[in-house]
XYZ file of C-alpha atoms in Angstrom:
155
model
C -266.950 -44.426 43.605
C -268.741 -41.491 44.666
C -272.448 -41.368 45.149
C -274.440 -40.685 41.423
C -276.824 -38.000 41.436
C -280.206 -37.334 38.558
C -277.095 -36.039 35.845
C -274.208 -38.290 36.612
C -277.483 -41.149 35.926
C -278.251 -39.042 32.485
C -274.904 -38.974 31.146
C -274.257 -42.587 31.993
C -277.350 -43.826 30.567
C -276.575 -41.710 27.524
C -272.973 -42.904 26.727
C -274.420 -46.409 27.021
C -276.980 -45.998 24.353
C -274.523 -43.902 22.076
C -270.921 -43.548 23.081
C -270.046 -41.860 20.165
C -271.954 -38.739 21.369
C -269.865 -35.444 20.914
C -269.480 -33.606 24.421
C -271.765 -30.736 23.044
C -274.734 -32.976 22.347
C -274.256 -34.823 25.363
C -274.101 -31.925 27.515
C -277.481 -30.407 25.082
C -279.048 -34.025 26.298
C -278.569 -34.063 30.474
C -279.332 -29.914 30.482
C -275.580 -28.835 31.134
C -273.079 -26.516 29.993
C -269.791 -28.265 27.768
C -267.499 -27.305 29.981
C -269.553 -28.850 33.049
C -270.471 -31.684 31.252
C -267.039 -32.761 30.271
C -266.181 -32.730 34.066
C -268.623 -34.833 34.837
C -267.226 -37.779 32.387
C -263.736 -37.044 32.921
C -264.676 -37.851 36.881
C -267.393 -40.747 35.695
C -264.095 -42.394 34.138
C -261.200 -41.478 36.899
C -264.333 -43.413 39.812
C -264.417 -46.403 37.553
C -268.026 -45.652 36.533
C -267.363 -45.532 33.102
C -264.789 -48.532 32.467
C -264.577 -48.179 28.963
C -265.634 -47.330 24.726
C -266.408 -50.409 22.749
C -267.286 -50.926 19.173
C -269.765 -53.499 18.862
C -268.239 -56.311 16.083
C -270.379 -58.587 14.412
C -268.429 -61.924 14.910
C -269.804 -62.830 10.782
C -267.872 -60.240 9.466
C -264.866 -61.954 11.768
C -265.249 -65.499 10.469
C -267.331 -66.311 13.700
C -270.236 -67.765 11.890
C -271.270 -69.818 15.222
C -271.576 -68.843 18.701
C -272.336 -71.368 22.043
C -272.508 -70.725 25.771
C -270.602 -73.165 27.029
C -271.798 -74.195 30.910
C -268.519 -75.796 32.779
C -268.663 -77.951 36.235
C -265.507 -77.976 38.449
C -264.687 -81.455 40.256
C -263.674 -79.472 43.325
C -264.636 -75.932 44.541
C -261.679 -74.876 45.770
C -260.275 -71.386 45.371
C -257.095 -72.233 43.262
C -259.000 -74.107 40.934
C -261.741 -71.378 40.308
C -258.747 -68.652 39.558
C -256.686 -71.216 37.504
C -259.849 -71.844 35.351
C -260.761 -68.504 34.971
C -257.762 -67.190 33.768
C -257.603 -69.887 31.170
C -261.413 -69.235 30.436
C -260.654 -65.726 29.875
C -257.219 -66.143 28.104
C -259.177 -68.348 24.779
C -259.395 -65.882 21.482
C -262.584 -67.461 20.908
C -264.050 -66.316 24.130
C -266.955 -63.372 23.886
C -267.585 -64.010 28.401
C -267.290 -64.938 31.269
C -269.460 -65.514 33.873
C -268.504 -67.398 37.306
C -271.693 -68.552 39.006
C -272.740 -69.716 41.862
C -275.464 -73.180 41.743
C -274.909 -75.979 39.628
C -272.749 -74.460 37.004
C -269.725 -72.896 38.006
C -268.677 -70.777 35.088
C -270.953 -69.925 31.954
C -268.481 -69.215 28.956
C -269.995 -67.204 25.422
C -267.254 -68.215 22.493
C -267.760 -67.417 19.365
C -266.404 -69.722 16.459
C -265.645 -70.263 13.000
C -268.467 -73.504 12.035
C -268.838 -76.581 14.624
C -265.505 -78.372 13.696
C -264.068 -75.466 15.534
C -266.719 -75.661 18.353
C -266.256 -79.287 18.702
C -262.261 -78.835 18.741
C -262.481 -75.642 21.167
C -264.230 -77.879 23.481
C -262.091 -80.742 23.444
C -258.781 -79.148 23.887
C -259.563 -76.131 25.872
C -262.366 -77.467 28.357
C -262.616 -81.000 28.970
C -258.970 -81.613 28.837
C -258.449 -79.572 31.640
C -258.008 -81.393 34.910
C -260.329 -78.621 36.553
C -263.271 -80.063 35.062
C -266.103 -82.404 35.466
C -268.627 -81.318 33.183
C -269.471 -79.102 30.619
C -272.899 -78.452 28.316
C -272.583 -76.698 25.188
C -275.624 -74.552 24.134
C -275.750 -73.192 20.704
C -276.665 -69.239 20.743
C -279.197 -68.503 17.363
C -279.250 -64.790 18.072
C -278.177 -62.551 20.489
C -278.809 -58.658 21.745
C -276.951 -57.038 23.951
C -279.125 -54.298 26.045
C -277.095 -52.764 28.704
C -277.180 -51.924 32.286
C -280.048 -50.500 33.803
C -279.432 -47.080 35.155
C -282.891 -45.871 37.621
C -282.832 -42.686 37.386
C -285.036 -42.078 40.079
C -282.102 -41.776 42.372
């Protein structure tokens, strides 16, 4: 990805708070012309600096009444077990994240659920049954906010 410059920052820090910002106001926002703005994104997208558009669900209006980070321990660190994992982590349609960590937990997993016979079945079935793991610690989430990257400006 090339370097970002003061507008390349401005646009990308715009999108994130609103991506559903026409080209014209977006362009009105970071002090550029349409045309020059719309550049800008099209090459923000084609470097991989903008990955994607998301609408933001609420998991209620899903059935996911219940969400849980779910901490998982490997019995061995090995490199076929951390990609074998993952991909199963990843696969679940209950799964919001995932993180892979380094320290005592090796992969932090959001899921969001139907109620906490789901939960408690999720877990079962999908995490300790797998031979991958030692451990896991299931942490209930009672709200959550999503803020965004930071993007300094300054640079």
């Amino acid at each position: 990805m090339a370097t970002l410059d003061r507008i390349d920052r401005a646009i990308l820090e715009a999108l994130q708070d609103n991506a559903w910002l026409s080209n014209k106001e977006l362009a009105a926002q970071v002090g550029l012309a349409p045309s020059s703005c719309l550049a800008r994104v099209k090459r923000l997208e084609t470097d991989g600096g903008i990955r994607s558009y998301r609408a933001d669900l609420d998991p209620r209006a899903l059935g996911s009444g219940l969400q849980a980070l779910i901490a998982v321990q490997l019995r061995l660190h090995v490199g076929e077990a951390f990609g074998s994992i993952g991909d199963h982590l990843r696969s679940l349609p209950e799964t919001v994240a995932v993180y892979c960590l380094g320290g005592t937990t090796d992969f932090l997993v959001h899921v969001a659920c139907r109620d906490t016979e789901h939960l408690r079945v999720l877990t079962i079935q999908s995490f300790t049954s797998r031979p991958e793991v030692s451990r896991i610690e299931t942490s209930l989430v009672f709200s959550f906010a999503r803020s965004g990257l930071p993007v300094d400006r300054g640079a």
